[in-house]
XYZ file of C-alpha atoms in Angstrom:
672
model
C 166.187 94.943 95.549
C 169.062 93.747 93.099
C 168.078 91.583 90.413
C 169.787 88.575 89.287
C 172.078 89.750 86.223
C 171.158 87.889 83.205
C 168.053 86.296 83.958
C 166.371 84.798 80.630
C 163.444 85.555 82.021
C 163.214 89.316 81.779
C 162.197 90.720 78.239
C 164.337 92.911 76.288
C 164.011 96.930 76.074
C 165.021 99.270 73.320
C 165.467 102.885 75.307
C 164.692 105.968 73.100
C 166.163 109.377 74.021
C 165.402 112.240 71.832
C 166.784 115.547 71.134
C 166.675 118.156 68.826
C 168.968 121.466 68.786
C 172.337 121.536 70.925
C 172.165 124.721 71.653
C 168.399 124.336 73.395
C 169.276 121.348 74.727
C 172.933 121.340 75.742
C 174.851 117.942 75.278
C 175.651 117.503 78.724
C 172.035 117.196 79.660
C 171.594 114.292 76.639
C 174.853 112.342 78.219
C 173.695 112.527 81.793
C 170.212 111.145 80.446
C 171.731 108.407 78.615
C 174.412 107.566 81.238
C 171.295 107.259 83.818
C 169.835 104.864 81.502
C 172.846 102.643 80.841
C 173.259 102.523 84.421
C 169.657 101.246 85.341
C 169.234 98.067 87.351
C 168.569 95.713 84.565
C 170.720 93.140 82.625
C 172.793 95.127 80.083
C 172.696 92.768 77.477
C 168.718 92.862 77.481
C 169.115 96.837 76.931
C 169.749 99.175 73.919
C 169.829 102.780 74.315
C 169.227 104.676 70.840
C 169.741 108.232 70.712
C 167.696 110.296 68.328
C 169.356 113.603 67.218
C 167.017 115.744 65.156
C 170.169 118.081 64.319
C 172.433 115.999 62.925
C 174.961 117.890 65.205
C 178.534 116.837 65.212
C 178.424 118.138 68.955
C 176.244 115.731 70.151
C 177.633 112.605 68.327
C 181.006 113.618 69.913
C 179.776 113.968 73.302
C 177.939 110.553 72.921
C 181.077 109.140 71.989
C 183.281 110.466 74.926
C 180.492 109.653 77.040
C 180.710 106.200 76.812
C 184.237 105.799 77.956
C 183.149 107.453 80.836
C 180.071 104.889 80.977
C 182.331 102.287 80.926
C 183.702 103.358 84.501
C 180.207 104.724 85.654
C 178.069 101.844 84.993
C 180.133 99.189 86.740
C 180.545 101.563 89.851
C 176.971 102.386 90.149
C 175.882 98.596 90.105
C 178.802 97.556 92.368
C 177.794 100.195 95.245
C 174.026 100.419 94.697
C 174.210 103.965 93.825
C 170.581 105.371 94.350
C 170.779 108.473 91.895
C 172.839 107.191 88.500
C 172.906 110.472 86.645
C 176.270 111.866 87.240
C 175.563 115.459 87.271
C 173.135 114.854 90.269
C 175.248 112.375 91.918
C 178.487 114.809 91.895
C 176.748 118.023 93.138
C 179.203 120.401 94.348
C 177.849 120.178 98.001
C 177.745 116.215 97.565
C 179.739 113.660 100.001
C 180.467 109.966 99.107
C 178.232 107.522 100.800
C 177.898 104.261 100.832
C 177.037 101.160 102.674
C 179.932 99.142 101.089
C 181.757 97.118 103.848
C 185.390 98.485 102.002
C 184.737 102.078 102.611
C 188.496 102.805 101.668
C 187.899 101.289 98.357
C 184.945 102.984 97.875
C 186.258 106.433 98.488
C 189.049 105.699 96.243
C 186.636 104.574 93.233
C 184.153 107.265 94.138
C 187.236 110.108 93.772
C 188.388 108.363 90.534
C 184.854 108.328 88.962
C 184.190 112.006 90.007
C 187.379 112.980 88.499
C 186.985 111.362 85.542
C 183.420 113.010 85.408
C 185.051 116.415 85.351
C 186.987 115.455 82.558
C 184.267 114.274 80.548
C 182.249 117.650 81.469
C 184.973 119.910 80.325
C 185.833 118.270 77.109
C 182.210 118.719 76.080
C 182.234 122.101 77.499
C 185.227 122.846 75.607
C 183.620 121.430 72.238
C 180.757 123.532 72.702
C 182.856 126.637 72.322
C 184.353 125.754 69.249
C 183.092 126.040 65.842
C 183.742 122.374 65.671
C 183.784 120.191 68.172
C 186.383 118.136 66.527
C 188.251 116.832 63.498
C 185.880 115.975 61.215
C 187.122 112.793 59.926
C 186.669 109.354 60.114
C 184.084 108.256 62.058
C 182.810 112.053 61.869
C 182.990 112.652 58.117
C 179.194 112.163 57.785
C 178.903 115.388 59.511
C 181.545 117.903 57.556
C 179.683 120.656 56.257
C 176.436 118.805 57.193
C 172.793 120.873 56.835
C 170.676 120.001 59.498
C 167.841 120.941 57.346
C 168.979 119.230 54.277
C 171.161 116.027 55.105
C 171.300 112.097 54.286
C 170.008 109.685 57.160
C 172.886 108.798 59.997
C 172.808 105.914 61.873
C 176.502 104.879 64.112
C 176.657 102.037 66.227
C 178.892 104.297 69.244
C 178.840 100.950 71.297
C 178.102 97.417 71.043
C 177.956 95.228 73.565
C 179.340 92.458 71.683
C 180.154 89.595 74.300
C 176.425 90.108 75.451
C 177.842 90.541 79.204
C 174.869 91.290 81.426
C 177.229 93.327 83.578
C 179.196 95.503 80.447
C 177.692 98.749 78.983
C 174.564 98.319 76.681
C 174.670 98.896 72.872
C 174.058 102.275 72.116
C 173.471 103.652 68.681
C 173.164 107.525 67.254
C 170.394 108.062 64.565
C 169.743 111.008 62.695
C 167.187 110.688 60.279
C 166.845 112.165 56.862
C 165.953 115.950 56.370
C 165.113 117.283 52.991
C 163.689 120.772 52.746
C 160.563 119.261 50.254
C 159.616 116.705 53.067
C 156.987 116.983 55.800
C 159.119 115.081 59.188
C 156.489 115.374 61.444
C 158.030 117.086 64.605
C 159.124 114.431 67.270
C 156.423 111.836 66.234
C 158.230 111.354 63.005
C 161.685 111.007 65.009
C 159.716 108.361 67.370
C 158.758 106.611 64.457
C 162.460 106.462 63.062
C 163.621 105.211 66.104
C 160.898 102.608 66.116
C 162.127 101.354 62.820
C 165.704 101.310 63.456
C 165.610 99.350 66.627
C 163.442 97.110 65.174
C 166.015 96.039 62.266
C 168.626 96.167 65.263
C 167.365 94.803 68.782
C 163.758 94.487 67.978
C 162.699 94.212 71.758
C 159.316 93.992 72.990
C 159.207 96.734 75.263
C 160.249 100.421 74.499
C 161.013 103.043 77.204
C 161.399 106.253 75.561
C 162.163 109.520 77.521
C 163.371 113.453 76.534
C 166.927 114.435 77.082
C 166.195 116.015 80.080
C 164.522 113.385 82.114
C 166.910 111.464 83.676
C 166.473 108.076 85.642
C 166.101 109.041 89.300
C 165.122 105.193 90.400
C 167.223 102.662 89.041
C 164.721 100.042 89.279
C 162.606 101.984 87.310
C 162.414 99.381 84.399
C 161.233 96.805 86.726
C 159.122 98.368 88.585
C 157.172 99.395 84.924
C 157.595 95.589 84.018
C 155.794 94.473 87.033
C 152.662 96.159 85.202
C 153.476 94.620 81.974
C 154.270 91.157 83.361
C 151.638 90.837 85.665
C 149.568 87.686 85.610
C 146.554 87.876 87.764
C 144.427 84.940 86.831
C 140.756 85.922 85.880
C 141.647 89.407 86.571
C 144.874 89.640 84.205
C 145.185 92.952 82.198
C 147.303 93.470 79.128
C 148.412 97.150 79.546
C 149.585 98.952 76.513
C 152.047 101.439 78.433
C 153.015 102.322 81.482
C 153.005 106.074 81.968
C 155.493 107.310 85.105
C 154.376 111.031 86.328
C 156.818 114.035 85.109
C 158.829 115.145 88.238
C 161.487 117.780 88.170
C 164.541 118.574 89.944
C 165.596 121.554 91.824
C 161.943 123.239 91.499
C 161.467 126.464 92.479
C 160.111 126.830 95.896
C 156.035 127.181 95.783
C 155.897 127.030 91.900
C 156.243 130.446 91.242
C 155.864 129.733 87.204
C 152.985 127.109 88.031
C 154.374 124.780 85.934
C 155.427 121.821 87.992
C 151.872 120.433 87.437
C 152.032 118.592 91.168
C 147.932 118.935 91.250
C 147.186 117.832 87.733
C 149.395 114.525 87.924
C 147.753 113.938 91.408
C 144.475 114.404 90.431
C 143.813 114.015 86.561
C 146.547 111.705 85.950
C 145.132 109.413 88.591
C 141.752 109.892 87.998
C 142.203 108.623 84.571
C 144.133 105.458 85.633
C 140.591 104.412 87.573
C 139.023 104.611 83.694
C 141.300 103.490 80.997
C 144.290 104.723 81.949
C 146.329 107.464 82.262
C 147.393 109.549 79.240
C 150.639 109.170 77.593
C 152.766 112.388 78.336
C 155.435 111.616 76.126
C 158.240 110.580 78.202
C 158.786 108.553 80.735
C 156.773 105.839 79.340
C 157.328 101.764 78.932
C 155.601 100.352 75.558
C 154.408 97.509 74.566
C 155.941 97.354 71.135
C 153.006 95.402 69.232
C 150.837 98.220 70.509
C 152.665 100.548 68.652
C 152.517 98.218 66.012
C 148.744 98.841 65.824
C 147.781 95.554 68.017
C 144.390 95.375 69.496
C 143.544 93.301 72.707
C 141.110 91.196 71.440
C 142.889 90.598 68.227
C 143.931 87.463 66.615
C 146.549 87.594 64.513
C 146.887 84.597 61.938
C 149.841 83.821 59.962
C 148.918 84.294 55.870
C 145.917 86.513 56.211
C 146.587 89.720 58.790
C 150.224 89.156 58.775
C 150.310 88.147 54.863
C 153.326 90.172 52.934
C 151.458 92.071 51.007
C 149.454 93.691 54.082
C 152.699 93.735 55.997
C 154.364 95.849 53.085
C 151.403 98.159 52.610
C 151.676 99.235 56.763
C 155.058 98.847 57.567
C 156.858 99.907 54.291
C 159.002 97.893 51.674
C 161.828 97.007 53.894
C 161.798 93.226 54.080
C 163.920 92.871 57.414
C 161.526 95.489 59.148
C 158.435 93.448 57.851
C 159.673 90.238 59.400
C 160.404 91.630 62.864
C 157.124 93.235 62.609
C 155.701 90.039 62.116
C 157.792 88.406 64.894
C 156.577 90.694 67.374
C 152.786 90.862 66.520
C 152.796 86.886 66.802
C 154.725 86.733 69.827
C 152.577 84.929 72.850
C 154.370 86.563 75.671
C 157.041 89.547 75.961
C 160.451 87.114 76.350
C 159.856 86.668 72.476
C 161.809 89.293 70.494
C 165.125 90.423 69.927
C 167.948 89.959 67.139
C 170.740 87.550 67.334
C 172.766 89.324 64.858
C 175.277 91.966 65.052
C 173.526 95.047 65.069
C 176.825 96.581 62.944
C 175.356 94.501 60.191
C 172.271 96.177 60.132
C 173.199 99.990 59.722
C 172.657 99.605 56.008
C 169.047 98.380 56.156
C 168.536 100.960 59.208
C 169.555 104.007 57.196
C 166.750 102.949 54.488
C 164.091 103.101 56.969
C 165.295 106.608 58.272
C 165.086 107.849 54.946
C 162.377 110.909 54.149
C 160.504 108.908 51.439
C 160.196 105.576 53.339
C 157.011 106.489 55.152
C 155.278 107.234 51.571
C 152.239 105.239 51.358
C 152.535 103.288 54.580
C 150.437 103.128 57.682
C 153.231 104.947 59.817
C 151.655 107.709 61.481
C 148.287 106.746 60.708
C 147.729 103.429 61.912
C 151.241 102.492 63.344
C 153.867 103.745 65.304
C 153.578 107.568 66.855
C 150.531 109.308 65.480
C 151.006 112.271 63.127
C 148.475 115.420 62.695
C 149.171 117.544 66.150
C 152.248 118.700 68.002
C 151.150 117.172 70.669
C 151.814 113.422 69.356
C 151.662 111.846 72.687
C 148.315 112.674 73.536
C 147.167 111.904 70.023
C 148.861 108.320 70.005
C 147.285 107.361 73.397
C 143.886 108.357 72.061
C 144.693 106.084 69.432
C 145.744 103.083 71.617
C 142.657 103.828 74.074
C 140.368 103.867 71.107
C 141.403 100.062 70.352
C 140.203 99.522 73.844
C 143.690 98.751 75.400
C 143.938 99.874 79.123
C 147.062 101.787 80.393
C 148.862 101.915 83.677
C 149.856 104.543 85.914
C 152.987 104.027 88.273
C 154.227 106.426 90.887
C 157.312 104.634 92.892
C 158.949 106.298 95.556
C 161.247 107.603 95.082
C 160.172 109.079 91.491
C 160.953 106.920 88.582
C 162.258 110.238 86.470
C 163.187 113.902 87.065
C 163.648 116.335 84.510
C 164.154 120.355 84.403
C 161.425 122.684 83.989
C 161.236 126.207 82.549
C 162.780 128.956 84.463
C 161.821 131.816 82.874
C 158.671 133.768 81.172
C 159.217 133.259 77.838
C 159.803 130.014 77.727
C 157.077 128.966 79.878
C 154.970 130.884 77.490
C 156.059 128.775 74.487
C 156.003 125.657 76.227
C 152.227 126.021 77.158
C 151.694 127.556 73.497
C 152.828 124.291 72.362
C 150.748 122.175 74.593
C 147.422 124.178 74.082
C 147.992 124.219 70.374
C 148.893 120.551 69.794
C 145.918 119.638 72.299
C 143.128 122.001 70.769
C 144.072 120.706 67.042
C 143.234 117.099 67.934
C 139.627 117.877 68.169
C 139.526 119.107 64.451
C 141.377 115.493 63.597
C 139.613 111.945 62.957
C 141.046 110.840 66.318
C 138.974 113.652 68.153
C 137.513 111.792 71.388
C 134.157 112.355 70.378
C 134.581 110.602 67.306
C 136.368 107.797 68.688
C 133.715 107.674 71.573
C 130.765 106.829 69.131
C 132.893 104.939 66.340
C 135.514 103.044 68.486
C 136.065 101.503 71.806
C 136.941 104.905 74.137
C 134.883 104.940 76.882
C 132.554 107.940 77.726
C 134.271 108.851 81.067
C 137.762 108.502 79.168
C 136.488 110.836 76.510
C 135.464 113.291 79.080
C 138.672 113.217 80.869
C 140.368 113.758 77.424
C 138.154 117.070 76.663
C 139.160 118.348 80.128
C 142.471 119.408 79.099
C 142.175 119.392 75.069
C 139.705 122.422 75.769
C 142.288 124.022 77.722
C 142.912 126.812 74.773
C 139.061 127.935 74.912
C 139.509 128.819 78.913
C 141.423 132.227 76.897
C 138.448 133.094 75.595
C 136.474 133.677 78.912
C 139.889 134.804 80.952
C 140.152 137.568 78.902
C 136.511 138.636 78.435
C 136.179 138.477 82.019
C 139.706 140.652 82.655
C 138.353 143.275 80.127
C 134.476 143.742 81.029
C 134.817 145.245 84.203
C 136.837 147.785 82.916
C 135.447 148.881 79.898
C 132.167 149.175 82.274
C 134.149 151.607 84.243
C 135.318 153.504 81.195
C 132.062 153.513 79.249
C 129.947 154.460 82.544
C 126.936 153.190 80.978
C 126.517 149.417 81.488
C 127.090 146.887 84.522
C 128.979 143.824 84.013
C 127.783 142.467 87.335
C 124.653 143.184 89.700
C 125.258 146.197 92.030
C 126.461 145.647 95.277
C 123.679 146.227 97.425
C 121.602 143.614 95.046
C 121.232 139.837 96.181
C 122.281 138.748 93.026
C 125.573 139.727 94.060
C 125.945 136.862 96.123
C 125.348 134.247 92.690
C 129.115 135.076 91.245
C 130.367 135.846 94.893
C 129.677 132.095 95.652
C 130.680 130.739 92.811
C 134.156 132.525 93.052
C 134.430 131.490 96.509
C 133.416 127.578 96.313
C 135.870 127.539 93.043
C 138.696 128.938 95.037
C 138.253 126.829 98.124
C 138.130 123.746 95.917
C 141.107 124.438 94.009
C 142.754 125.183 97.787
C 141.694 121.951 98.773
C 143.541 120.047 96.060
C 146.597 121.880 96.776
C 146.435 120.946 100.534
C 145.897 117.503 99.648
C 148.839 117.443 97.058
C 151.067 118.619 99.974
C 151.482 122.155 98.046
C 151.536 125.279 100.242
C 149.386 128.269 100.222
C 151.579 130.150 98.451
C 152.199 127.779 95.581
C 148.093 127.550 95.310
C 148.338 131.468 94.780
C 150.961 131.383 92.036
C 149.403 128.513 89.907
C 145.991 130.890 90.344
C 148.131 133.564 89.152
C 149.804 132.428 86.510
C 146.863 130.390 84.902
C 145.733 134.256 84.189
C 148.803 134.978 82.362
C 149.089 131.853 80.501
C 145.314 132.151 79.374
C 146.181 135.595 78.207
C 149.095 134.757 76.283
C 149.708 131.138 75.531
C 145.983 129.613 75.290
C 144.859 132.411 73.348
C 147.587 132.330 70.583
C 147.176 128.600 70.790
C 143.297 129.071 69.164
C 145.080 131.679 66.864
C 147.238 129.154 65.533
C 144.380 126.114 65.159
C 142.568 128.451 63.641
C 144.786 129.647 60.935
C 145.209 125.844 60.516
C 141.679 125.156 59.854
C 141.175 127.691 57.565
C 144.359 126.553 55.650
C 146.309 129.765 56.137
C 149.161 127.957 57.973
C 150.217 124.823 59.716
C 151.204 124.789 63.248
C 154.984 124.417 64.458
C 156.413 122.283 66.779
C 158.830 124.748 69.305
C 161.549 123.129 70.867
C 161.852 124.924 74.388
C 165.054 125.751 75.956
C 166.561 123.428 78.607
C 169.027 124.666 81.077
C 171.897 122.410 82.440
C 172.288 124.536 85.243
C 168.652 125.262 85.979
C 169.167 128.714 86.388
C 171.684 128.578 89.325
C 174.519 130.581 87.413
C 171.934 132.950 85.621
C 170.142 134.908 88.510
C 170.854 135.716 91.972
C 168.938 133.861 94.586
C 166.847 136.824 95.433
C 165.321 137.059 91.487
C 164.771 133.191 91.159
C 160.869 132.882 90.237
C 160.792 136.709 89.091
C 159.165 136.826 85.598
C 161.131 137.974 82.591
C 160.093 138.969 79.353
C 161.211 139.161 75.602
C 159.759 140.921 72.600
C 157.187 138.141 71.864
C 153.860 139.222 70.805
C 152.305 136.765 73.298
C 152.959 139.190 75.897
C 151.008 141.994 74.133
C 147.675 140.792 75.572
C 148.672 140.302 78.844
C 150.409 144.345 78.990
C 147.004 145.134 77.542
C 144.656 143.870 79.803
C 147.048 145.258 82.665
C 147.012 148.690 80.981
C 143.333 148.807 80.633
C 142.510 148.072 84.248
C 144.938 150.433 85.541
C 143.335 153.124 82.975
C 139.656 151.969 84.467
C 140.774 152.847 87.799
C 142.220 156.025 87.097
C 138.989 157.167 85.470
C 137.094 156.318 88.213
C 139.528 158.089 90.575
C 139.222 161.000 88.426
C 135.564 160.743 88.223
C 135.083 160.541 92.279
C 137.435 163.366 92.624
C 136.286 165.879 89.993
C 132.995 164.477 88.985
C 129.563 164.078 90.268
C 128.869 161.063 88.346
C 130.751 158.412 90.357
C 129.077 156.279 92.942
C 129.121 152.736 94.598
C 127.234 151.236 91.582
C 130.741 150.162 90.243
C 132.037 148.759 93.057
C 131.771 145.340 91.980
C 134.033 146.073 88.826
C 136.160 147.909 90.512
C 137.052 144.910 92.918
C 137.387 142.915 89.649
C 139.646 145.584 88.092
C 141.778 145.602 91.466
C 141.983 141.512 91.095
C 143.174 141.474 87.535
C 145.629 144.051 88.400
C 146.967 141.621 91.424
C 146.769 138.755 89.103
C 148.847 140.553 86.510
C 151.332 141.996 88.941
C 154.452 140.614 87.558
C 153.442 142.477 84.381
C 152.823 145.691 86.658
C 156.655 145.352 87.948
C 157.384 144.552 84.297
C 156.444 147.754 83.483
C 159.515 149.583 85.235
C 162.126 146.561 85.119
C 165.088 146.720 83.303
C 166.573 143.697 80.868
C 164.708 140.917 80.779
C 162.768 141.861 83.899
C 161.082 144.520 81.890
C 158.308 144.445 79.252
C 160.088 145.814 75.711
C 158.707 149.406 74.984
C 157.664 148.130 71.808
C 154.947 145.545 73.841
C 154.042 148.477 75.977
C 153.328 151.098 72.937
C 151.419 148.318 70.965
C 149.203 147.193 74.390
C 148.804 151.007 74.953
C 147.486 151.832 71.630
C 144.825 148.841 72.043
C 144.006 150.766 75.426
C 143.441 154.047 73.971
C 141.583 152.435 71.348
C 139.217 150.955 74.095
C 138.950 154.089 75.793
C 137.884 156.208 72.614
C 135.018 153.561 71.724
C 133.987 153.118 75.342
C 133.578 157.146 76.140
C 131.752 157.405 72.839
C 129.555 154.544 73.795
C 130.620 152.700 70.239
C 131.909 149.514 71.143
C-alpha cells in the first residue's frame, strides 16, 4: 500500500529521537534511526524530526549534518523503489543483494550501487570523526560546540534541514536540540529531555501527533505511522474510542538464538502487554509510541475546554510557562476538535530564538511541566509514570503489532550492561510505588481501573522478588551447614509433595507460555536461569537504591546502557556469543556469594557423609535445592575459572568468599 503523497487529510507528525552519550550510543546508530524515520511512508512535508542530544556533542551534530546530505539521496530512493527496510545499515548488510520488483532492473541496480557507495562514504566519515579529538573545525555553525562542557552549557537549537518548499517528495525538517545544562539544576533525565523536545517542537511545527523512539530503534516497517494513525483516526460510530497513544512492541534485530541473556522479553510482551490491552491499554514503554499532543498537555477524554476559562492566559502561563508563543500553540492544540488542526505556517528558522528560551534550565520552575503536563518526573522509568498518569485520567491506549514489526532495536549482549539495564528498570518501577502516582492511590482517587492497577503492580513489584529469591537460594545451604534445622519437609514426608507440586505447576505454566509465544525449550531455560541472576543482582540493588532515596540519603540515577553498533559481531567469536561476562561492579557480589555458599554446603555434606556419622537422608531436599542453585548460577561457576571479561574479578570473589566464611562460622556455632 502506497499513500498518495501530500494528502491534506493526514495530520502532521513530529518525530523525536533521543540520545545521551556518543560513546555509549555511537552516532552511526542515531543516524540510521533518523534516516529510517525520514524515509517512512508518509508525506515528508507533514513530518519533522527532532534529535535530542543530551551530551551536546559536536560529534553527534556533525554526524547528523553529514547524514542529511545522504538523506537527500536515500529518501527518494526508498520511495521510488518501495524499499522495505529503510535503515541503511540493515539494507546494506554485507551479505545483502540488490532485489527489486521495479520494471527497470538495470536502473535500480545502478541506483542501488550508487546509494550503497554513498552510505559507505558516510559511514567512513562518521567513523573517522569518532577517532579524532574534534570531529571537525569548530567554527561557523559548529562554533557553539567549541570548548563545550556537556554538564554546563547553554541551550543549542539548530535547524539542520528545512523543507522550505513544503515538498511532499523531499526531506522533512530536521532539528538538533541540546537543552541547557547547569551544575546546580535538576535535569530530570530522559523525561526532562522529552519535555524540552515537546516545547521546542510546539514552537516550530506543533504537530498534533508525536512519535518518539530511542536512538537505537529504527523503523523496520515503513508504514508504521499510517498503521498507528488507524487507531488514532478511527471513527467507530457509537463504539468510537479516542486512544491517548499507540504503543508498538519492542523487538530486536540479530538477537542471539534462544535468548541466552533473557532480555528479549518476547513472552512479557506477548502476554502482559496484550493482557493490558484488554483493560485500559498497554503501558508506555518509552520508545516506539505515537502520542496525541493534547493528551501530553494534560487533556482528559471527557474534558471540555472553554476559551477564556480553562484556557485563560493566566492558567496557560502557570501550566506551560511564560513563553507567549508556547501558550498560544498549546491553546491551539487543546481547542482542536480533530487531528488535522495543528502545525505552524511560519518558517521554523524564525522560531529558533524562542525555542532556545523554552529549552533553558530555569524555564520549568513554577510551571506544570513534569507534574501536570508533559512526561512525568519522579522516576527513572518516566515512561511508566507517564502512562500511569494518562490512564488515571480515564484514557485508553492501543497496542499495535504489525507484521513485519514496526521498530527493531539492538539489545545488550554482555553481562554488565544487562545487569545495569535491569537495575535501572527495577529501581524506576519500584520507586513509583512511593510517589503520589502509585497505582494504588490512582485507583482510589482517579480513574485507573482496578484490573489495570493489578497489571501495573505486576511489574512495579518486580524488585521485591529479589528478597524471596535470595532467601530461597541461601536457606537450604544454611540448613546443611548448621546441621540443626530444616528448610523443607523431609523427603519421606507427605508434606514434601506441597513444594514439589507448586514448583512443577509453576514451571509447566511458564513453559507453556514460551511454547505459545513460539520460543524454544532452551529459551525458556535461559530465561529461568537469568531471572535468578537478575534477582540476585539488579533487583536487589534496585530495592537498595529506592530505600536510600526514601530515607533521604541519595537520589536514584538514570544510567545509560551501552549500545553496540555491530551487535557484538566483532567483539567475540561465534562460539562465545551468549557467554556471560563480568566486571568489578558490586552487583556481581550477591550472585557469587550465593554460588560459593551452595558449593560450600555441598562440600560440607559430602565431608560429613564420608568422614562423619551425622549425615543422613534428612537433608536430601535441601541438597537437591543446592544443586539447582548451582545449576542456575552456572554462568558464575564458569566465571570462577574464566579469564578476562569471562572471569569474575578476584576482588569480587574475595568479598563473596568472606561473606561465605561468616555464614559458615555463624552456622556451625548455631548463632545465625
